[in-house]
Short mmCIF file of C-alpha atoms and ligand atoms in Angstrom, two decimals:
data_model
loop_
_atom_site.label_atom_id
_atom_site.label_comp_id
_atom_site.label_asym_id
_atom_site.label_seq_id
_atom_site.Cartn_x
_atom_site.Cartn_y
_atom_site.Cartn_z
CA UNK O 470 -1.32 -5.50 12.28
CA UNK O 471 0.90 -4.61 8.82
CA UNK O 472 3.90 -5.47 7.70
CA UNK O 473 5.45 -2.40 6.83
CA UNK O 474 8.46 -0.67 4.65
CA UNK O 475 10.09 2.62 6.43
CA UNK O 476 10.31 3.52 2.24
CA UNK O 477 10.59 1.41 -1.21
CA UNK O 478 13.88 0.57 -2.29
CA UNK O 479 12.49 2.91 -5.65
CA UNK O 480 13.01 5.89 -3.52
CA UNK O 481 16.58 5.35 -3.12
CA UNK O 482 17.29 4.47 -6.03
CA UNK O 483 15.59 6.71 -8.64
CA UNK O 484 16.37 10.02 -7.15
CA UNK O 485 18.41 11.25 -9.99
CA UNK O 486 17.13 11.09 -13.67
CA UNK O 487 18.77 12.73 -16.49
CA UNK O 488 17.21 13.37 -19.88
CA UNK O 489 15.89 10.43 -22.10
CA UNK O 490 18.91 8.08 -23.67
CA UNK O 491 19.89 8.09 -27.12
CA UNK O 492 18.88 5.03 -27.39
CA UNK O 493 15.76 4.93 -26.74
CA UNK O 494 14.14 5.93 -29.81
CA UNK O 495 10.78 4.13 -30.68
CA UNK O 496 11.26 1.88 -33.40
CA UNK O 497 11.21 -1.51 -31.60
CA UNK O 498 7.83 -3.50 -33.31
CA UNK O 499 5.75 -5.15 -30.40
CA UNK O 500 4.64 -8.77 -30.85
CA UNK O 501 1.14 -9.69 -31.58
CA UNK O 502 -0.45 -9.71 -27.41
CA UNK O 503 -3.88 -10.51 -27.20
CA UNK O 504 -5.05 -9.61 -23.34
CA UNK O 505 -4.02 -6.84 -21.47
CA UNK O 506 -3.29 -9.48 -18.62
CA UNK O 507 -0.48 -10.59 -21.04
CA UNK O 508 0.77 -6.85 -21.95
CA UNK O 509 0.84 -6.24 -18.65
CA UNK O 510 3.22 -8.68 -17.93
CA UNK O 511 5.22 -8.26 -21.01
CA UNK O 512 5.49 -4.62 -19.48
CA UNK O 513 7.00 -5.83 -16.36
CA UNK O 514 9.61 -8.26 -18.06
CA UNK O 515 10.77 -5.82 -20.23
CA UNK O 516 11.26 -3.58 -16.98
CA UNK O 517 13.23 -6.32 -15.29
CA UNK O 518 15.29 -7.13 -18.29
CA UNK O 519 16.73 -3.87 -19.01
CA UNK O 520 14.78 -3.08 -22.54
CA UNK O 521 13.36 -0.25 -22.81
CA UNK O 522 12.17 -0.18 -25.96
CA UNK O 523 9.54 -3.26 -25.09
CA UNK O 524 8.50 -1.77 -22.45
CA UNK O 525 8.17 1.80 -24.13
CA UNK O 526 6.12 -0.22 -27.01
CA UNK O 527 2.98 -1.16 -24.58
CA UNK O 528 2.47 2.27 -23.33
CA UNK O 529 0.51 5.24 -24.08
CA UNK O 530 2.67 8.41 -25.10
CA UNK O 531 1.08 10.20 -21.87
CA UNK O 532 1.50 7.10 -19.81
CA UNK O 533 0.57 8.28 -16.27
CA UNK O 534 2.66 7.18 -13.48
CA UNK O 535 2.26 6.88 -9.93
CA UNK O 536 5.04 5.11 -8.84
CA UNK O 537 6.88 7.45 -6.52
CA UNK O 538 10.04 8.04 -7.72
CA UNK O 539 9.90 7.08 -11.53
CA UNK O 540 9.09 9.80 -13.53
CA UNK O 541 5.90 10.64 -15.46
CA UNK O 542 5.10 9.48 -19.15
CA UNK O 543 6.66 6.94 -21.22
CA UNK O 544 9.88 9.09 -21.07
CA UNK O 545 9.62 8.33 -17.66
CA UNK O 546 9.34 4.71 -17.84
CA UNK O 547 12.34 4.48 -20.64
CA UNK O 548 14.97 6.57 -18.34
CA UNK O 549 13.64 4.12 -15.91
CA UNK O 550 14.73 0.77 -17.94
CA UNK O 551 17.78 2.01 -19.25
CA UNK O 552 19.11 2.67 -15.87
CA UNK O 553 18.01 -0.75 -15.13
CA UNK O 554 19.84 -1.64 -18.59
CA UNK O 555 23.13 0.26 -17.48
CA UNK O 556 23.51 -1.57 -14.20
CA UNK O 557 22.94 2.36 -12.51
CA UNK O 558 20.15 0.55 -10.71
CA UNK O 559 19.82 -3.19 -9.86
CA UNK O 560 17.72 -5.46 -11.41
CA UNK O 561 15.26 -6.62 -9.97
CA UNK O 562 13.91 -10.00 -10.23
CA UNK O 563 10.28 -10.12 -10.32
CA UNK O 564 8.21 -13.75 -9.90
CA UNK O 565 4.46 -12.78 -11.09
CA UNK O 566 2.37 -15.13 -8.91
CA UNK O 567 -1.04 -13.75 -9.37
CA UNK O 568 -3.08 -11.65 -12.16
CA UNK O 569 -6.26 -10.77 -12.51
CA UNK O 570 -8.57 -7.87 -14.37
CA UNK O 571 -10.74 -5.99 -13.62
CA UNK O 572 -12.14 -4.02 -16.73
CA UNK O 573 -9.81 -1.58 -17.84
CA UNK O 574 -7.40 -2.78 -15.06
CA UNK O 575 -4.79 -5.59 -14.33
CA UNK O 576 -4.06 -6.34 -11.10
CA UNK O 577 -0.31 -8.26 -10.50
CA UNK O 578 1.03 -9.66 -7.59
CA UNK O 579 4.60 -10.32 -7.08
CA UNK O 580 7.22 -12.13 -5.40
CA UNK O 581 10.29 -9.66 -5.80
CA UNK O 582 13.92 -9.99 -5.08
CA UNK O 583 15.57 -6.11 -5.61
CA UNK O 584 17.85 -6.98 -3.76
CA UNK O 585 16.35 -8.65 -0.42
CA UNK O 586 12.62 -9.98 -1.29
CA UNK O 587 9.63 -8.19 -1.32
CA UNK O 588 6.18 -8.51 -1.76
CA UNK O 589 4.31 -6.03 -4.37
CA UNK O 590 1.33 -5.50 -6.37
CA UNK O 591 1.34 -3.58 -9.38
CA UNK O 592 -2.26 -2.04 -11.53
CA UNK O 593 -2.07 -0.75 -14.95
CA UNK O 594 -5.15 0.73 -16.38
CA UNK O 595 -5.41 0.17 -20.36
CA UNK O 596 -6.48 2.37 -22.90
CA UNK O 597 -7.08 1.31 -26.43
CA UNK O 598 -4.48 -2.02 -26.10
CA UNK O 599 -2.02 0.17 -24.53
CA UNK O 600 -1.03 0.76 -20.60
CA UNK O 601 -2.11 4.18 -19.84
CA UNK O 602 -1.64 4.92 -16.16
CA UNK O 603 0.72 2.75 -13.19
CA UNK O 604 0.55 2.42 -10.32
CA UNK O 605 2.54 -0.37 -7.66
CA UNK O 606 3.19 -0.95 -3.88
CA UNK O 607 5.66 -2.73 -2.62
CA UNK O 608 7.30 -3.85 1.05
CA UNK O 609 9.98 -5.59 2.63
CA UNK O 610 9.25 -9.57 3.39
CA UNK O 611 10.91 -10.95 6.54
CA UNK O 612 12.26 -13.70 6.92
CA UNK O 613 9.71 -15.65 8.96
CA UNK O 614 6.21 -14.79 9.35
CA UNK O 615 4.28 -15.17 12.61
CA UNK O 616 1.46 -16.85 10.92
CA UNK O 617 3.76 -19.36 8.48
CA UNK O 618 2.61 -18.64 5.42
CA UNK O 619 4.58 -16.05 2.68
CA UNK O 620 3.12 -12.59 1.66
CA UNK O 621 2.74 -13.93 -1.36
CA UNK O 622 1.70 -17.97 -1.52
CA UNK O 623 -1.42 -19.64 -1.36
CA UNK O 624 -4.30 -19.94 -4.66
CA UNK O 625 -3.75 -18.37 -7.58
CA UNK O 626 -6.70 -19.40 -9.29
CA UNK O 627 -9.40 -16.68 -10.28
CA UNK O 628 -12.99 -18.70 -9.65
CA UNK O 629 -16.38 -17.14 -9.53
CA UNK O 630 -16.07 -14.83 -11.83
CA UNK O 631 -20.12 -14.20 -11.98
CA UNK O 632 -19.26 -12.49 -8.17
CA UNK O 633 -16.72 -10.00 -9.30
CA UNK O 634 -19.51 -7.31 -8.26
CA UNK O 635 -20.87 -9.03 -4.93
CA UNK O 636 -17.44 -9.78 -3.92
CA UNK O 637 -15.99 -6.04 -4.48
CA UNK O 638 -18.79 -4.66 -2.52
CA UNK O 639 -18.12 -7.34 0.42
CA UNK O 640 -14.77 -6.26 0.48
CA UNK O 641 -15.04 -2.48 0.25
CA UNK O 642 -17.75 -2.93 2.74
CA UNK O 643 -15.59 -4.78 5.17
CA UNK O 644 -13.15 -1.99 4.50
CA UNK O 645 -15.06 0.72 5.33
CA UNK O 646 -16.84 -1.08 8.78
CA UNK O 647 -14.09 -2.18 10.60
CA UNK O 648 -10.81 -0.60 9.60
CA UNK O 649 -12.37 3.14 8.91
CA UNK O 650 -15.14 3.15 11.19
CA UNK O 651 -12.85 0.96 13.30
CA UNK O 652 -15.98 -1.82 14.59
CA UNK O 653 -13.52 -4.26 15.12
CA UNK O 654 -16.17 -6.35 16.54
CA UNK O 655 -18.05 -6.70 13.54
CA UNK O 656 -14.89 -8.17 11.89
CA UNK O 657 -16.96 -11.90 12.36
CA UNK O 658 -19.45 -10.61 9.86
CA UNK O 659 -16.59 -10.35 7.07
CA UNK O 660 -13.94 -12.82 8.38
CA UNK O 661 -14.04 -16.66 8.28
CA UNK O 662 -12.78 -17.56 11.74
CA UNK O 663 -9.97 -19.61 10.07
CA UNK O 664 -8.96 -16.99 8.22
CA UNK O 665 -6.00 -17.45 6.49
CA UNK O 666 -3.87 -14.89 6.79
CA UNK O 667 -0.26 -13.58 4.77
CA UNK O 668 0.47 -10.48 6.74
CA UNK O 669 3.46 -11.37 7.98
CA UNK O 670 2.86 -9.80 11.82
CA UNK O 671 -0.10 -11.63 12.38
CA UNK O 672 -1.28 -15.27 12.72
CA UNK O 673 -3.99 -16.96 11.16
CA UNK O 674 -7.40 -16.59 12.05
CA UNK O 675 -9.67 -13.97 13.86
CA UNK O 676 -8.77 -14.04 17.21
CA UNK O 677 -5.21 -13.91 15.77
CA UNK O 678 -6.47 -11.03 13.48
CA UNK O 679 -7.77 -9.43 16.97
CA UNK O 680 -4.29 -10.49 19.01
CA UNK O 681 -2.33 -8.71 16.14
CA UNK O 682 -4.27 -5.45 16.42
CA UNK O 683 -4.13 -5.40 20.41
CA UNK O 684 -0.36 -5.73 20.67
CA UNK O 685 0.00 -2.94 18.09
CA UNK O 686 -2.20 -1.02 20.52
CA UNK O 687 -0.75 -1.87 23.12
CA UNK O 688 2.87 -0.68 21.73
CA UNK O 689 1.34 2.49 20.55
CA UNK O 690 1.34 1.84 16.54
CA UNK O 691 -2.35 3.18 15.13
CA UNK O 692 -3.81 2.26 11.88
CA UNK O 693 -6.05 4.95 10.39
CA UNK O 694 -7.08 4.19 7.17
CA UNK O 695 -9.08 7.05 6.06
CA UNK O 696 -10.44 6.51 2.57
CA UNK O 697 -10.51 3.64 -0.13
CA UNK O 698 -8.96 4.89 -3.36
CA UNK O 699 -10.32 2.20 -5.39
CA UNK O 700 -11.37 -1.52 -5.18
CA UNK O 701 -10.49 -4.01 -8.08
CA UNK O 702 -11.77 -7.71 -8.30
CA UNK O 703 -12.27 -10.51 -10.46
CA UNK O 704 -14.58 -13.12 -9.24
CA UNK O 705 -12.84 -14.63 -6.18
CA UNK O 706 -10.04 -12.16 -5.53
CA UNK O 707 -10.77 -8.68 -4.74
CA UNK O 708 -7.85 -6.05 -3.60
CA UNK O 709 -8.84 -2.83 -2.12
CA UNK O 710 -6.82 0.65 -2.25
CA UNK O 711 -6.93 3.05 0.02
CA UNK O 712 -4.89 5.54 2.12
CA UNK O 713 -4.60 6.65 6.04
CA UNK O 714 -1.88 6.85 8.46
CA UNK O 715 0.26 3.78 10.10
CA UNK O 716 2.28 4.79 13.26
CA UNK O 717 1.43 8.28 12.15
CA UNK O 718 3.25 8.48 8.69
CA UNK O 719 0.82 8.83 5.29
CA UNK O 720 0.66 5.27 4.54
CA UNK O 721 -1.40 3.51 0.79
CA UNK O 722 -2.58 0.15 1.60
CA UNK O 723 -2.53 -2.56 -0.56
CA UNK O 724 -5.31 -5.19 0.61
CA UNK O 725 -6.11 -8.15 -1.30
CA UNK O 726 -8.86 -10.62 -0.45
CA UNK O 727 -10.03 -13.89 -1.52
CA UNK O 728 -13.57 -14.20 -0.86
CA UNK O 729 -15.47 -17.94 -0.58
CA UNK O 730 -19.33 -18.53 -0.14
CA UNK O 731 -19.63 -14.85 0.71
CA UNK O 732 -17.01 -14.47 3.57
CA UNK O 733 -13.00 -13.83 3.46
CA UNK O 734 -10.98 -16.33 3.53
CA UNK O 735 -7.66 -15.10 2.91
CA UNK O 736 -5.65 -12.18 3.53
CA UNK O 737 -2.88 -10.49 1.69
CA UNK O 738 -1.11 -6.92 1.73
CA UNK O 739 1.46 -4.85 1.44
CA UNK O 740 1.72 -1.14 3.29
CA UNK O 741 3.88 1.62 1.78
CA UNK O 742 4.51 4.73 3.03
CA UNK O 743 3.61 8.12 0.82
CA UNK O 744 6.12 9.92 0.19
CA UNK O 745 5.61 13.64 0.32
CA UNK O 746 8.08 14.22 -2.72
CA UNK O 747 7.52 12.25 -5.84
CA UNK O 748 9.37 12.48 -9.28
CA UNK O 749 6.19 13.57 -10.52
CA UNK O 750 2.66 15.53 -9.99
CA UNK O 751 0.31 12.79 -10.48
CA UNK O 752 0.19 11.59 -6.83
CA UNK O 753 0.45 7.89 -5.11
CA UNK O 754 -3.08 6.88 -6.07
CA UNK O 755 -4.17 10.44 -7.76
CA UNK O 756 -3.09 13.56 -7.99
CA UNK O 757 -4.25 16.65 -6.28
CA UNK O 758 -7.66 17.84 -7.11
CA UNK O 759 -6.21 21.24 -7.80
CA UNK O 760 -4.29 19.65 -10.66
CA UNK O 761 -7.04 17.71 -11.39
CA UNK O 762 -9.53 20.19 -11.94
CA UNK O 763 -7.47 22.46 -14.23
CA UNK O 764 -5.00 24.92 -12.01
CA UNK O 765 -5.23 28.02 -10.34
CA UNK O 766 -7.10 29.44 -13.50
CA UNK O 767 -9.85 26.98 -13.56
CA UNK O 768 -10.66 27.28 -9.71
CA UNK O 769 -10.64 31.48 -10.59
CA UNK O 770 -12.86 30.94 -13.43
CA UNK O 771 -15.32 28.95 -11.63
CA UNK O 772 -15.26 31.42 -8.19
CA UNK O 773 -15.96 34.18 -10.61
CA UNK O 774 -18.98 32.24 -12.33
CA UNK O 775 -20.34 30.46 -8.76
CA UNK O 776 -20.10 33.52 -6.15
CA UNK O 777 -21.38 36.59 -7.75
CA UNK O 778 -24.59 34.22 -8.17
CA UNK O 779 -24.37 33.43 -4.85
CA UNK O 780 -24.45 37.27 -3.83
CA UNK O 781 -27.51 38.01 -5.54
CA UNK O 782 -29.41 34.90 -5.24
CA UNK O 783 -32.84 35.94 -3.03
CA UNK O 784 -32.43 33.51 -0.20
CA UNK O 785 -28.70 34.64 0.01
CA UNK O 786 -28.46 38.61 -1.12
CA UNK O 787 -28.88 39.69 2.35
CA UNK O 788 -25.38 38.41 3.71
CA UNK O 789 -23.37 40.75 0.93
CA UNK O 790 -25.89 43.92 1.15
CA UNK O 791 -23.92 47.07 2.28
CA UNK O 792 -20.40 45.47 1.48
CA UNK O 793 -18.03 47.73 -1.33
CA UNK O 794 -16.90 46.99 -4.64
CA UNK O 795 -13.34 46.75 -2.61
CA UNK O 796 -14.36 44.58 0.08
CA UNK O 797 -15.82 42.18 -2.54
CA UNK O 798 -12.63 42.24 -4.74
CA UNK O 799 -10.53 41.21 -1.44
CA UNK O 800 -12.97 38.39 -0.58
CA UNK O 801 -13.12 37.40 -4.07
CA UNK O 802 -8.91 36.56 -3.69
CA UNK O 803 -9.50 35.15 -0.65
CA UNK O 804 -11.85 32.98 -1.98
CA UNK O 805 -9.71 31.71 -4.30
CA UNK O 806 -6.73 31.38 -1.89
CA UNK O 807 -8.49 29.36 0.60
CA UNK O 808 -9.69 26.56 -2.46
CA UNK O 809 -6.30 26.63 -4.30
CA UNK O 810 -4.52 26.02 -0.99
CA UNK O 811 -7.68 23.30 0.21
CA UNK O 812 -7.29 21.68 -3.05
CA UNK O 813 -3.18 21.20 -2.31
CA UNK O 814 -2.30 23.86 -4.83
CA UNK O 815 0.18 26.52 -4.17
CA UNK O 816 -1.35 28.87 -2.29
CA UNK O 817 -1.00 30.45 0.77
CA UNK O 818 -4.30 31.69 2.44
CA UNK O 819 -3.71 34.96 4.56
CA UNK O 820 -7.64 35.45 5.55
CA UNK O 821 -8.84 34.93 8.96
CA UNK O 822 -10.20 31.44 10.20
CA UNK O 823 -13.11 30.61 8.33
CA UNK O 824 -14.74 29.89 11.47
CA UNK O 825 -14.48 33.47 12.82
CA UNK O 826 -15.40 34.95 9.80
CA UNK O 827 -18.78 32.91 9.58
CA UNK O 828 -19.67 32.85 12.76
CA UNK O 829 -22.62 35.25 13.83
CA UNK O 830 -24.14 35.10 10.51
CA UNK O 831 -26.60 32.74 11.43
CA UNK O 832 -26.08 30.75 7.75
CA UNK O 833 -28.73 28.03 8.36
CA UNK O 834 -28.54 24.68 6.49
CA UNK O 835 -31.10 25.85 4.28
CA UNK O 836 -29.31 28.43 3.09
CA UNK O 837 -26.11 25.98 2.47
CA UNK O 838 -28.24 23.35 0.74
CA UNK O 839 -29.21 26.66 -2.33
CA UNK O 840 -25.24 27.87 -2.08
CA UNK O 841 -24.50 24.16 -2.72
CA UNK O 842 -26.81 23.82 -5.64
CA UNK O 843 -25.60 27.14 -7.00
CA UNK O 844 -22.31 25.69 -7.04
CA UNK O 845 -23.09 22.38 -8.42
CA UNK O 846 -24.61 24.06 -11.39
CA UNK O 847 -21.65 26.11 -12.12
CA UNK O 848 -19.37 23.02 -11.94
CA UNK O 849 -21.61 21.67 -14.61
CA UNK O 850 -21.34 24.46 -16.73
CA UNK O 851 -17.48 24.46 -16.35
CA UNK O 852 -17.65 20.88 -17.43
CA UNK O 853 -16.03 20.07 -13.79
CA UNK O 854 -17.52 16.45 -13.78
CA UNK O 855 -17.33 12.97 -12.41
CA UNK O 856 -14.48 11.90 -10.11
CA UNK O 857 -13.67 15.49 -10.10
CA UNK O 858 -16.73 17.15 -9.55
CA UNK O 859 -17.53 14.54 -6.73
CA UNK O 860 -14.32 15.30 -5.00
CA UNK O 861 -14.57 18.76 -5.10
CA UNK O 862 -18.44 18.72 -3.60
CA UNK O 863 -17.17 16.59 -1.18
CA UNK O 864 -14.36 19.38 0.13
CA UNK O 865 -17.35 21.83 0.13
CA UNK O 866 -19.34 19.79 2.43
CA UNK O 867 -16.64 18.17 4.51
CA UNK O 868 -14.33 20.86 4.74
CA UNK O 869 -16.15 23.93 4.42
CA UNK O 870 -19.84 23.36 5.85
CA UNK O 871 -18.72 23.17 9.06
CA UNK O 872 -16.82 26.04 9.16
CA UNK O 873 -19.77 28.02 7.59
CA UNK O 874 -23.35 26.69 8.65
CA UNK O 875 -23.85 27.88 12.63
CA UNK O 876 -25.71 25.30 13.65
CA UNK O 877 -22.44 22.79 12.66
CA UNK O 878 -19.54 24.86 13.95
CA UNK O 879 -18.54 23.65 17.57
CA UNK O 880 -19.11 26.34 20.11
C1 LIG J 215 -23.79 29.92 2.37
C2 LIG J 215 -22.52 30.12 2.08
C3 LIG J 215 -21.70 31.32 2.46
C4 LIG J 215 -22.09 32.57 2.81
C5 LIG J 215 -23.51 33.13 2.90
C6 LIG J 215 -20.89 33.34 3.09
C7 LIG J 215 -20.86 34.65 3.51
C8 LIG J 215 -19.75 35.37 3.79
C9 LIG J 215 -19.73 36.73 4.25
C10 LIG J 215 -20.96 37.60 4.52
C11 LIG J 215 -18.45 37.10 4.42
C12 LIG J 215 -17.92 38.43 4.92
C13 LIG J 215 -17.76 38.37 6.42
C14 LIG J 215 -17.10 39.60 7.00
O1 LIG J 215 -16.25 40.22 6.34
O2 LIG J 215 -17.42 39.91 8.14
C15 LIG J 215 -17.63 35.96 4.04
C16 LIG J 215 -16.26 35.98 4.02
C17 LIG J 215 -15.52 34.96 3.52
N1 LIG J 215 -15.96 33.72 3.13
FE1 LIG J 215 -17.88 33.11 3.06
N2 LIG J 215 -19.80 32.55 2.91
C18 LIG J 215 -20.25 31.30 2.52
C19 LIG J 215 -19.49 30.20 2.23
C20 LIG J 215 -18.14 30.24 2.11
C21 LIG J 215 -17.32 29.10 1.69
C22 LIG J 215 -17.83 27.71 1.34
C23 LIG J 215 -16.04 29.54 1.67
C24 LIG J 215 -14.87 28.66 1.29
C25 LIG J 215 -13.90 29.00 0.52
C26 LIG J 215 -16.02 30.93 2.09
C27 LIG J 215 -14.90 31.72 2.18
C28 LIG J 215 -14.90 33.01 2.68
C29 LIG J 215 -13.70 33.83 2.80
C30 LIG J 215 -12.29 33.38 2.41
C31 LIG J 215 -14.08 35.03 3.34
C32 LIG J 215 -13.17 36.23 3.64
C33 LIG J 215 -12.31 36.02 4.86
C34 LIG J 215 -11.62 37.29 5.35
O3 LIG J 215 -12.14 38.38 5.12
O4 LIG J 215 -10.55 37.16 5.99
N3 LIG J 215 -17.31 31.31 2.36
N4 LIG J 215 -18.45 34.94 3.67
#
């Protein structure tokens, strides 16, 4: 039901980058921008026009990137511009149709030409005046569309902005109903029947929606989206991130939505693939939690302060009684393997199967309800907290509870 790019023109293009130019030393003087919304735009002109040192002006020193393949930090975004500057890489021309913000965040769409057109949306998250983190999207536009409209036309107006919050939860929770938990049927609850729709595969309203998705089917081409990154809105327009699988490759999704008297009435998106290999370690939407939560030393740190607790708590003791110093000292490492390598860091774990090494115990879900709460208080005192800490509970419970607790493990 997507449109789809096989990759973003960025990923041929940026595979080489040398060390910083001469020329790009700071002293360019940025002009007086009031909004972010306007920054953010000022960012992406300066990209397109080859000057680095604009661009360079609006962002943090430790400006994180997400972009595939442009590096990380404003070094990053300099080598970047001057390429763009130096005719290595094309420029590319970039028509801002919509904006909107959403806190911290500006949202942009575009209408891109680099060098056939493209649709794209772009975020930058703002810290103290200055654009601290990027991320973008971007995919091929055909031609023609089935449904007649461009990826990009249509309002640009941002109304309603007293139901940023009602519409961001509609959306998310049309997300999460009928493309993760795949109820297609309850798309009528979400969807205006005459939905209008930009997608350039599918046609306008919901049986069109519905059409779309069974001649994918029907040629084999799933769409798993697995979990929503983030949703950003701003009265009437809400777009949702999030990240699954399209035809079976790792695939972010883009989806904006304009929301009217409490239903959707139009559709827009763009679907990139993730590329496994990025010119940097900060991920398409976020980077690893093992990065995220401090390294290999951090996760050591906190198995050392979390387990040995666990070993002698009363309702636990008895599953490490009669076990020697050695034997503890192997599964300690072992330990640690298996979350550095869960958490996408570079591990390899060379244990046996969790499952066979759990199973027999009898660990009830008693027991796993005190282990968790032993090892939610240790994340506290290791100052592991929010987005982290709720990640990292979350691998314990999705990944490792059923592999632990007998009643849960499949026979
Ligand atoms: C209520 C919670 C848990 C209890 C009571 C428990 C108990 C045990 C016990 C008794 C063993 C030794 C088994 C044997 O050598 O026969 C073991 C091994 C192990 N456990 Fe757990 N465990 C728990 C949760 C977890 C979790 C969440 C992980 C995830 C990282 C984990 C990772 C391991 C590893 C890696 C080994 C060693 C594997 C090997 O020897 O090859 N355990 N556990």
């Amino acid at each position: 039901m997507k449109s789809f790019t096989t990759y973003s023109l960025l990923a041929l293009l940026f595979i080489s980058f040398e060390s910083e130019s001469a020329d790009s030393r700071n002293d360019f003087k940025p002009r007086k921008m009031k909004t972010n919304k306007e920054k953010a735009i000022a960012i992406n002109k300066a990209v397109q026009s080859g000057d680095a040192e604009s661009a360079a002006a609006l962002v943090t020193e430790n400006y994180i990137q997400h972009t595939p393949n442009v590096p990380d930090g404003k070094g990053g975004l300099r080598i970047l511009v001057t390429k763009i500057k130096n005719k290595e890489i094309p420029a590319p021309k970039i028509n801002n149709v919509r904006v909107f913000e959403d806190g911290e965040f500006v949202i942009l769409h575009h209408d891109v030409n680099w060098p056939n057109r493209k649709a794209m949306f772009e975020i930058y998250r703002f810290e103290n005046g200055l654009a601290a983190e990027h991320w973008s999207g971007i995919a091929d536009h055909p031609e023609t569309t089935v449904n007649g409209h461009s990826m990009v036309d249509g309002p640009t107006e941002v109304a309603d902005k007293n139901l940023t919050q009602k519409n961001k939860e509609f959306a998310a929770s049309c997300m999460q109903t009928v493309l993760i938990n795949s109820q297609f049927d309850k798309l009528s609850e979400f969807y205006h029947p005459d939905i209008i729709q930009h997608n350039p595969f599918i046609d306008n309203t919901v049986p069109g929606l519905l059409k779309g998705v069974e001649e994918l089917q029907k040629k084999g081409i799933s769409i798993e989206i697995k979990k929503i990154f983030k949703v950003f809105g701003e009265g009437n327009f809400t777009l949702v991130c999030s990240e699954g699988k399209f035809a079976g490759k790792h695939t972010a999704f883009f989806d904006l939505f304009r929301i009217e008297d409490g239903v959707i009435v139009e559709h827009w998106d763009v679907l990139q693939e993730m590329p496994e290999k990025m010119a940097h370690e900060n991920g398409f939407f976020k980077a690893s939690l093992y990065k995220r939560i401090g390294g290999y030393d951090a996760i050591a740190g906190f198995v050392d302060l979390a387990f040995p607790r666990v070993s002698v708590h009363p309702q636990l003791q008895k599953y490490f009684i009669g076990h020697a110093d050695n034997s503890k000292y192997r599964q300690r490492q072992l330990i640690i393997d298996k979350l550095v390598s869960t958490l996408e860091g570079p591990t390899i774990y060379l244990g046996r199967p969790l499952d066979a090494v759990h199973k027999g115990l009898n660990i009830t879900a008693e027991e796993w309800n005190v282990f968790m709460q032993i090892l939610t208080h240790a994340m506290d005192e290791r100052g592991i907290a929010g987005d982290v800490k709720q990640d990292f509970v979350e691998t314990f419970q999705n990944v490792f509870r059923s592999v632990t607790v007998e009643s849960e493990m499949s026979k």
